[in-house]
Amino acid sequence: MKGLRQTFAHDTWVMPYLRKYKGLLILVLFLGFMTFFSGGALMFNSGYLISEAARRPSSIIYIYVPVVLARAFGIARPSFRYVERLTSHNWVLKIVSDFRKKLYQSVEKKASAIQRSHQTGDILSILVDDIEHIENLYLRTVFPMVIGWLLYVFIVIAIGAMNWVVGILLLLLLGVIIILMPLISVTTNGVREYRQHQIQHTFYTNLTDEVLGLGDWLISGRYDDFMALQKKPIEQIAKLRRHDHYYQWWRSFFVQVMVLLSVLVLLVWSAYSFTATKSLANWVAAFALAIFPAVSPFLNISQGASEWPVYRRSIERVNQLDAGGDGHPVKQTSLSEPFKDLSIKQLSFQYPDGDRKVVDHISMTIHPGEKVALLGPSGTGKSTLLKLMVGDLTPDDGSVEINGQNILSLQDVRSSLFGILDQQPYLFDTTVMNNVRLGNTNASDDAVKDAIAAVGLKDLIESLPAQYNTEVQEAGQRFSGGERQRLSLARILLQDAPIIILDEPTVSLDPITEKKLLDKVFELLHDKTIIWVTHHLAGIAHVDQVRFLEHGNFDMQGTPQELYKQEARFRQLYDLDRGK
Amino acid sequence: MIDKRLFALPGMRRYVIILGVLVFFQAVAIIVQARYLSIAIVGLWNLQSFKAIVGPTIIFMIAFLCRHLLTVWQNRVFFPYVEKTSGQIREKLMAKIFRLGPAEIEKRGTGNIVTMALEGIDKVQTYLMLVIIKVLDMSITPWLVLLYILFLRWEQAIFLFIIFPVIILFMIILGYAAQAKADRQYEGYQRLSNHFVDTLRGLSTLKQLGLSKRYADNVYEVSESYRKETMSTLKIALTSTFALDFFTTLSIAVVAVFLGFDLLDGKVTLLPALTILVLAPEYFMPIRNFANDYHATLNGKNALTAVLDVLNEPEMKQRDELPSFKWDNQSQLVLSHVSLTYPESKQPALKNISINIQGMKKIGIIGASGSGKSTLVNLIGGFLSPDQPDQVAINGQKLPHLNQEAWQQNFLYIPQNPYLFHATLAQNIAFYVDHATSESIRNAAERAGLTKWIKSLPAGLETMIGEGARSVSGGQAQRIALARAFLDTDRKILLFDEPTAHLDIETEAALKKDILPVFDNHLVFFATHRLHWIGEMDYVLVMDHGRLVEQGTPQELANQNGDYVKLRSEMEASDL
């Protein structure tokens, strides 16, 4: 119970939506109740019908009402069920739309424009799964449980009104099924689920590890070790699952015993209360037959409840997304005149969990049209510097200013200032035309085609059957790495921002493709300001200024020509890169 | 309805018979239960006291308990078999993964394979557990119940008998109508789900373009239009369930009404009528259960198909043609006119490759991307098989392919991103060597230039690395692979596949110093497009569009002024 309160203490994913779509929710519950009510009523009515008929009353009039009711309930039950299923699906799908938007917005808030890879895909799939889990929470746990409780209250009150002792007995017996058993299931299963989740996680990690390292396993010839590694977690999971199954089977059996006891209570009650007159005795069959369909929704409530730990993890995870908040929002402005300079003033930054200053009092000024290359070993803070420059990170000290205005106050107009080409520019699963047009959503078809022609892809695209309407497929698979970079470059051309950031755009390309791409980039963007982070020295002749970042500072700087003449280290690296 | 493949599982037939017997007894218990409940009720209806019905009530209770105990029993009997069988399938799958090797697995996607071995097998287990018992239930219980009703009153039995195929027929007709739409809807769902993940993955790009805020509404709209589409299909898709529900419920109502009229006319007495009414829902119960679990069984069926697909995948056989040997100065590897075509493509990836290599040499493999460098390395490593057998030979022995255990015992493979296992640094270094002493591991790490880094780690060589533990930079990963080579002095062949392509130039320069010593007294294959490595090679293979266009010493190739010279000039940067 405490855990339950904890889970929902700061919940913004479950409760608000229960409130938002209250009307539909009540309808779903009502329809669900009516489905089972009709099911019970059908048997109740039928039991009465044949008992009354067996008395062989003088006229058909005596059984006329039950005859009509039998047909009515017979049709009502499936109809209610049909409408209930439609309504509940509609309800859940409405929530899904809201969820998706909400999840998108939460992730969007934290996303950075500077990103080295799309590995986050895994985390994203987990979140997408979480949303599905919450859908199931409604469909498999919340709805059946609430409908079950409504029915429970109805049965207990209806019978309690006739005989309070029987009412209390049923309250207890059925209460065991729909309150006590689910609670026990949550506790026992919660622990087991938690263990199982942990083992499964280990198993998953181990197995992924094995499959990814398969080449090494194969060459090492360690077949037996390979197979043995999986044995333990598999056995552990099998054991847990076996216990889980046994528990479920016996639980179902126990639930049936409770049902049996309820039937017995009804029989005994009938024997003492309904055997006074013949017309009263006709109700015996009604009650005895109705009990089975009436309790049928109770049978699976425990199962739904025992899935709660899975849902709980999901709810907690998505709720964590919202935590953290925005920090201090900075008042946003825009630039009144064209880009004059970008100056970095005494900039310092250290990650909260880091042990050193990644950027340590760095200063530099970049003027329009300048081309700067940033180098340094990996992990030295080049991409951190870029994140600070565009305002995705807030510096501990110092500032980044454009025309004297702090970049943090220019976030709303950022895309009119910076164009970014990174390692793996993302192409969305739509057409070439749509992808390139993302650079400027107001661009005409001709403008898009011009941009594609400028990056040298006109012939390729026009040779495809669907031409500019060719689907790029998932993550742009339709095209090679170099082609993807060119399409993104076209996007940047349309975006037409004064400052272009190149974040190792050629890292996964071969030297020939790399050289061609760089030539193209610097040719097309000759009038732009370019800040280029690169991992080696190919194409370095394109820039005016080279800066080496190491230990949070620039430790070598100058034009490439100067550095080549003066710095032995630079010369050695450059020659190495040229293959000497 | 029932999957024939299930009967091919060893021991299945025996269990089907045992379960069939249990289901039969359960059906008998159901009939006894209904009969004695009816007797008890009729007793009360005749205004008898409770004492009079104690007997039938007890029999009813016993039958009721037996029925549900039999359910537990069926599960208990069958589960160990299902557990064992699915465990065996999982084991077979793992063994198959090992034999298929990395190239095949990569094609299917690591994620897919892992999911299949975990959740896929779980689904198969659920499937086995569900489908056999449900199908037996459906093919025994209703008919036994019907037989009993026939014995009580044939008119109702005939009605129930006729309605059964009608239900099935309607389900099939409506099911077919809905199926096409439902399939399309499932595709729509996939598309939507992909669209959503796609959008999330491309978030940083959207942010770069200043579109990320606006896209939130797009996400919502796409989802809403999907909802509307889904609802319109669901209206049809759910009719199949509705038909089942409608006919079964209405049949019970109809039976009740007709029994009422017959009772009125005195054609039947209360006891058989009541028994029939109690049994009518039981008659429909198995088919309803089956329909309820339909989706779970469908998932399991698909999972089983996917697993069997992998298990039936052709694999390279004859892995032990080559006797155990050690590569030395006299050893010889010959490829003669080897071609290699990937199964799904028409164009061969390697065409007519012939090389002859003897003893310890340093062989560079260069070419533009897509020229076949990696494919050649994979062929030499035995991960891919040539189109024709007997085109490769080691020490004069012709072989079907190089996926020979004895050959693989002789080399180390160092790709662009050497895989680091989730284990300690020491275990990673000693992956290829059993019982390596910590002294020798330390020594190998030292030679690979790892000592300084290891000192900075909290637990030194015992630090956990790999997925989910301390992350390791690309340069250090290469050094760990290098340490493996230093440690394992038995393996005399080193296969490098673009080991430094993604490293920054400073890291590469430092790494090169430590790599060069390991080349000594080894046969080295080094595929790269970083030209400075060529200076260290004895012999160079120049690849272009799957062909081996030139081979020779760097000096010979430079003098020939052919493809090698052309390739170099294309790759090289200008003077500063």
Short mmCIF file of C-alpha atoms in Angstrom, two decimals, chain A residues 228-532:
data_model
loop_
_atom_site.label_atom_id
_atom_site.label_comp_id
_atom_site.label_asym_id
_atom_site.label_seq_id
_atom_site.Cartn_x
_atom_site.Cartn_y
_atom_site.Cartn_z
CA ALA A 228 27.59 -23.10 -20.13
CA LEU A 229 27.29 -19.37 -19.59
CA GLN A 230 23.55 -19.45 -20.26
CA LYS A 231 22.79 -22.49 -18.14
CA LYS A 232 22.58 -20.79 -14.78
CA PRO A 233 20.24 -17.88 -15.54
CA ILE A 234 18.03 -20.16 -17.65
CA GLU A 235 17.70 -22.59 -14.79
CA GLN A 236 17.04 -19.81 -12.31
CA ILE A 237 14.36 -18.30 -14.49
CA ALA A 238 12.82 -21.70 -15.15
CA LYS A 239 12.66 -22.33 -11.42
CA LEU A 240 11.04 -19.01 -10.67
CA ARG A 241 8.60 -19.46 -13.48
CA ARG A 242 7.75 -22.96 -12.33
CA HIS A 243 6.92 -21.61 -8.88
CA ASP A 244 4.92 -18.87 -10.49
CA HIS A 245 2.88 -21.33 -12.52
CA TYR A 246 2.27 -23.65 -9.60
CA TYR A 247 1.16 -20.69 -7.55
CA GLN A 248 -1.22 -19.58 -10.27
CA TRP A 249 -2.75 -23.01 -10.72
CA TRP A 250 -3.37 -23.50 -7.03
CA ARG A 251 -4.63 -19.96 -6.71
CA SER A 252 -7.21 -20.61 -9.42
CA PHE A 253 -8.19 -23.77 -7.63
CA PHE A 254 -8.55 -21.91 -4.36
CA VAL A 255 -10.70 -19.28 -6.05
CA GLN A 256 -12.94 -22.10 -7.29
CA VAL A 257 -13.19 -23.46 -3.76
CA MET A 258 -14.44 -20.05 -2.64
CA VAL A 259 -16.99 -20.11 -5.47
CA LEU A 260 -18.07 -23.57 -4.34
CA LEU A 261 -18.51 -22.34 -0.77
CA SER A 262 -20.62 -19.44 -2.06
CA VAL A 263 -22.82 -21.87 -3.96
CA LEU A 264 -23.13 -23.96 -0.82
CA VAL A 265 -24.16 -20.89 1.19
CA LEU A 266 -26.82 -20.11 -1.38
CA LEU A 267 -28.09 -23.70 -1.36
CA VAL A 268 -28.33 -23.82 2.41
CA TRP A 269 -29.99 -20.42 2.49
CA SER A 270 -32.45 -21.56 -0.17
CA ALA A 271 -33.17 -24.73 1.74
CA TYR A 272 -34.20 -22.75 4.83
CA SER A 273 -35.82 -19.68 3.26
CA PHE A 274 -37.34 -20.74 -0.03
CA THR A 275 -38.97 -24.06 0.75
CA ALA A 276 -42.01 -22.56 2.46
CA THR A 277 -44.21 -22.26 -0.62
CA LYS A 278 -44.04 -23.58 -4.16
CA SER A 279 -43.81 -20.16 -5.74
CA LEU A 280 -40.88 -19.26 -3.44
CA ALA A 281 -39.11 -22.52 -4.31
CA ASN A 282 -39.03 -21.49 -7.95
CA TRP A 283 -36.27 -19.01 -7.05
CA VAL A 284 -33.87 -21.71 -5.86
CA ALA A 285 -32.72 -22.64 -9.34
CA ALA A 286 -32.50 -18.96 -10.26
CA PHE A 287 -29.94 -18.19 -7.55
CA ALA A 288 -27.97 -21.39 -7.98
CA LEU A 289 -27.60 -20.93 -11.74
CA ALA A 290 -26.86 -17.21 -11.63
CA ILE A 291 -23.90 -17.50 -9.30
CA PHE A 292 -21.56 -19.11 -11.86
CA PRO A 293 -21.76 -16.46 -14.61
CA ALA A 294 -21.95 -13.68 -12.01
CA VAL A 295 -18.62 -14.59 -10.45
CA SER A 296 -16.84 -15.31 -13.75
CA PRO A 297 -15.26 -11.82 -13.93
CA PHE A 298 -13.76 -12.43 -10.48
CA LEU A 299 -11.66 -15.37 -11.65
CA ASN A 300 -8.97 -13.33 -13.39
CA ILE A 301 -8.72 -10.38 -11.08
CA SER A 302 -5.78 -11.85 -9.17
CA GLN A 303 -3.89 -12.42 -12.39
CA GLY A 304 -4.39 -8.79 -13.38
CA ALA A 305 -3.25 -7.69 -9.95
CA SER A 306 -0.10 -9.78 -10.08
CA GLU A 307 1.00 -7.92 -13.20
CA TRP A 308 1.10 -4.74 -11.19
CA PRO A 309 4.89 -4.80 -10.48
CA VAL A 310 5.58 -4.61 -14.22
CA TYR A 311 3.24 -1.68 -14.61
CA ARG A 312 4.62 -0.03 -11.57
CA ARG A 313 8.14 -0.03 -12.95
CA SER A 314 6.87 1.54 -16.13
CA ILE A 315 4.88 4.20 -14.35
CA GLU A 316 7.83 5.12 -12.20
CA ARG A 317 10.15 5.27 -15.17
CA VAL A 318 7.96 7.57 -17.25
CA ASN A 319 7.26 9.74 -14.24
CA GLN A 320 10.98 10.15 -13.72
CA LEU A 321 11.17 11.67 -17.17
CA ASP A 322 9.27 14.71 -15.99
CA ALA A 323 11.35 15.15 -12.86
CA GLY A 324 14.16 17.64 -12.98
CA GLY A 325 12.24 20.54 -14.46
CA ASP A 326 13.60 23.29 -16.63
CA GLY A 327 15.93 25.01 -14.18
CA HIS A 328 15.85 28.76 -14.56
CA PRO A 329 14.21 29.82 -17.78
CA VAL A 330 16.07 32.65 -19.46
CA LYS A 331 14.12 35.43 -21.08
CA GLN A 332 14.32 35.00 -24.84
CA THR A 333 15.14 37.74 -27.32
CA SER A 334 16.23 37.83 -30.94
CA LEU A 335 19.00 39.53 -32.90
CA SER A 336 18.23 42.92 -34.37
CA GLU A 337 21.05 42.89 -36.91
CA PRO A 338 22.98 40.30 -38.91
CA PHE A 339 25.63 38.13 -37.29
CA LYS A 340 28.73 40.19 -36.39
CA ASP A 341 30.73 38.02 -34.06
CA LEU A 342 30.60 34.97 -31.84
CA SER A 343 32.70 35.41 -28.74
CA ILE A 344 33.51 32.88 -26.10
CA LYS A 345 34.46 34.59 -22.88
CA GLN A 346 36.29 32.82 -20.05
CA LEU A 347 34.09 29.79 -20.54
CA SER A 348 34.25 27.02 -17.90
CA PHE A 349 32.27 23.86 -17.50
CA GLN A 350 32.37 20.72 -15.39
CA TYR A 351 29.81 17.90 -15.49
CA PRO A 352 28.02 17.44 -12.15
CA ASP A 353 29.40 13.91 -11.87
CA GLY A 354 32.74 14.68 -13.50
CA ASP A 355 36.09 14.96 -11.77
CA ARG A 356 37.65 17.72 -13.85
CA LYS A 357 36.81 20.88 -15.75
CA VAL A 358 36.09 19.76 -19.32
CA VAL A 359 36.34 23.37 -20.47
CA ASP A 360 38.59 25.59 -18.39
CA HIS A 361 38.39 29.35 -18.95
CA ILE A 362 38.49 29.29 -22.72
CA SER A 363 38.20 32.48 -24.74
CA MET A 364 38.04 33.05 -28.48
CA THR A 365 36.23 35.23 -30.99
CA ILE A 366 34.99 34.14 -34.39
CA HIS A 367 34.07 36.63 -37.10
CA PRO A 368 31.76 36.17 -40.08
CA GLY A 369 33.28 34.05 -42.82
CA GLU A 370 36.02 32.56 -40.63
CA LYS A 371 36.70 28.83 -40.78
CA VAL A 372 37.96 27.23 -37.57
CA ALA A 373 38.98 23.62 -37.06
CA LEU A 374 38.85 22.11 -33.57
CA LEU A 375 41.01 19.07 -32.87
CA GLY A 376 41.93 16.98 -29.89
CA PRO A 377 41.91 13.35 -28.72
CA SER A 378 38.50 11.82 -28.13
CA GLY A 379 36.99 12.52 -24.73
CA THR A 380 38.75 15.84 -24.48
CA GLY A 381 35.59 17.95 -24.51
CA LYS A 382 35.17 19.03 -28.10
CA SER A 383 31.49 18.17 -28.19
CA THR A 384 30.97 19.71 -24.75
CA LEU A 385 32.38 22.93 -26.14
CA LEU A 386 29.95 22.71 -29.06
CA LYS A 387 27.01 22.12 -26.71
CA LEU A 388 28.02 25.20 -24.74
CA MET A 389 28.32 27.23 -27.94
CA VAL A 390 24.78 26.47 -29.11
CA GLY A 391 23.33 26.76 -25.61
CA ASP A 392 22.40 23.12 -24.93
CA LEU A 393 24.53 23.30 -21.78
CA THR A 394 24.73 26.18 -19.31
CA PRO A 395 28.33 27.13 -18.44
CA ASP A 396 29.51 27.25 -14.83
CA ASP A 397 31.39 30.43 -15.58
CA GLY A 398 31.83 32.83 -18.49
CA SER A 399 29.53 33.08 -21.48
CA VAL A 400 29.03 32.58 -25.20
CA GLU A 401 27.77 35.70 -26.94
CA ILE A 402 26.58 36.54 -30.42
CA ASN A 403 26.67 40.24 -31.24
CA GLY A 404 27.11 40.77 -27.50
CA GLN A 405 23.96 38.84 -26.56
CA ASN A 406 24.16 35.73 -24.44
CA ILE A 407 23.41 32.58 -26.45
CA LEU A 408 21.14 31.32 -23.68
CA SER A 409 18.75 34.17 -24.45
CA LEU A 410 18.75 33.34 -28.18
CA GLN A 411 17.44 29.75 -27.96
CA ASP A 412 14.15 30.50 -29.71
CA VAL A 413 15.93 31.83 -32.79
CA ARG A 414 18.77 29.32 -32.65
CA SER A 415 17.97 27.56 -35.88
CA SER A 416 18.36 30.88 -37.73
CA LEU A 417 21.89 31.18 -36.31
CA PHE A 418 23.37 27.67 -36.42
CA GLY A 419 23.28 24.95 -39.02
CA ILE A 420 24.67 21.64 -37.78
CA LEU A 421 26.07 18.71 -39.73
CA ASP A 422 27.02 15.84 -37.46
CA GLN A 423 28.40 12.27 -37.64
CA GLN A 424 25.12 10.58 -38.40
CA PRO A 425 22.64 13.17 -39.62
CA TYR A 426 19.23 11.65 -39.25
CA LEU A 427 16.97 11.07 -42.19
CA PHE A 428 13.34 10.52 -41.28
CA ASP A 429 11.35 7.66 -42.72
CA THR A 430 9.70 9.72 -45.44
CA THR A 431 10.56 11.00 -48.93
CA VAL A 432 13.77 12.69 -50.04
CA MET A 433 11.79 15.83 -50.75
CA ASN A 434 10.25 15.97 -47.27
CA ASN A 435 13.56 15.26 -45.61
CA VAL A 436 15.42 18.05 -47.32
CA ARG A 437 12.55 20.46 -46.90
CA LEU A 438 12.87 20.13 -43.12
CA GLY A 439 15.68 22.70 -43.47
CA ASN A 440 13.11 25.31 -44.35
CA THR A 441 9.50 24.20 -44.30
CA ASN A 442 8.48 27.15 -46.48
CA ALA A 443 10.88 26.26 -49.30
CA SER A 444 9.33 25.66 -52.72
CA ASP A 445 9.84 22.37 -54.56
CA ASP A 446 12.26 24.12 -56.88
CA ALA A 447 14.31 25.48 -54.00
CA VAL A 448 14.57 21.96 -52.58
CA LYS A 449 15.62 20.57 -55.95
CA ASP A 450 18.20 23.34 -56.33
CA ALA A 451 19.70 22.48 -52.95
CA ILE A 452 19.87 18.80 -53.93
CA ALA A 453 21.51 19.74 -57.19
CA ALA A 454 24.02 21.95 -55.36
CA VAL A 455 25.21 19.03 -53.21
CA GLY A 456 25.65 16.96 -56.36
CA LEU A 457 22.85 14.45 -55.90
CA LYS A 458 20.60 15.61 -58.74
CA ASP A 459 21.59 12.83 -61.13
CA LEU A 460 21.36 10.11 -58.52
CA ILE A 461 17.93 11.17 -57.25
CA GLU A 462 16.50 11.70 -60.72
CA SER A 463 17.70 8.28 -61.78
CA LEU A 464 15.53 6.64 -59.10
CA PRO A 465 12.08 5.46 -60.13
CA ALA A 466 10.24 7.71 -57.68
CA GLN A 467 12.79 10.52 -58.04
CA TYR A 468 12.32 13.16 -55.34
CA ASN A 469 9.50 11.15 -53.80
CA THR A 470 11.76 8.18 -53.09
CA GLU A 471 11.33 6.90 -49.55
CA VAL A 472 14.60 7.05 -47.64
CA GLN A 473 13.53 4.09 -45.43
CA GLU A 474 14.26 3.66 -41.76
CA ALA A 475 17.13 5.92 -40.67
CA GLY A 476 17.90 6.67 -44.32
CA GLN A 477 19.08 3.12 -45.12
CA ARG A 478 18.22 3.61 -48.77
CA PHE A 479 21.33 5.78 -49.13
CA SER A 480 25.02 5.35 -48.40
CA GLY A 481 26.79 7.26 -45.63
CA GLY A 482 28.20 9.84 -48.01
CA GLU A 483 24.84 10.36 -49.70
CA ARG A 484 23.13 10.80 -46.37
CA GLN A 485 25.64 13.48 -45.45
CA ARG A 486 24.97 15.24 -48.73
CA LEU A 487 21.21 15.20 -48.21
CA SER A 488 21.74 16.75 -44.79
CA LEU A 489 24.03 19.30 -46.35
CA ALA A 490 21.21 20.21 -48.74
CA ARG A 491 18.99 20.64 -45.71
CA ILE A 492 21.53 23.05 -44.22
CA LEU A 493 21.72 25.01 -47.44
CA LEU A 494 17.98 25.60 -47.24
CA GLN A 495 18.24 26.50 -43.59
CA ASP A 496 20.67 29.26 -44.54
CA ALA A 497 22.05 30.02 -41.06
CA PRO A 498 25.18 32.21 -40.80
CA ILE A 499 27.17 29.82 -38.57
CA ILE A 500 27.70 26.19 -39.56
CA ILE A 501 28.88 23.60 -37.08
CA LEU A 502 30.50 20.49 -38.54
CA ASP A 503 30.69 17.81 -35.86
CA GLU A 504 33.02 15.12 -37.28
CA PRO A 505 30.80 14.66 -40.33
CA THR A 506 33.27 12.39 -42.11
CA VAL A 507 34.17 9.95 -39.34
CA SER A 508 32.47 6.95 -40.89
CA LEU A 509 33.43 7.67 -44.50
CA ASP A 510 36.33 6.31 -46.50
CA PRO A 511 39.06 8.79 -47.54
CA ILE A 512 37.86 9.30 -51.09
CA THR A 513 34.25 9.98 -50.10
CA GLU A 514 35.51 12.10 -47.24
CA LYS A 515 37.63 14.24 -49.48
CA LYS A 516 34.81 14.79 -51.95
CA LEU A 517 32.35 15.69 -49.21
CA LEU A 518 34.70 18.16 -47.56
CA ASP A 519 35.49 19.83 -50.88
CA LYS A 520 31.76 20.18 -51.47
CA VAL A 521 31.02 21.52 -48.00
CA PHE A 522 33.68 24.20 -48.12
CA GLU A 523 32.80 25.12 -51.69
CA LEU A 524 29.09 25.59 -50.95
CA LEU A 525 29.56 27.23 -47.58
CA HIS A 526 32.45 29.50 -48.53
CA ASP A 527 30.65 32.62 -47.30
CA LYS A 528 29.56 31.07 -43.98
CA THR A 529 31.27 30.96 -40.64
CA ILE A 530 32.34 27.38 -40.03
CA ILE A 531 33.32 25.67 -36.80
CA TRP A 532 34.59 22.20 -37.65
#
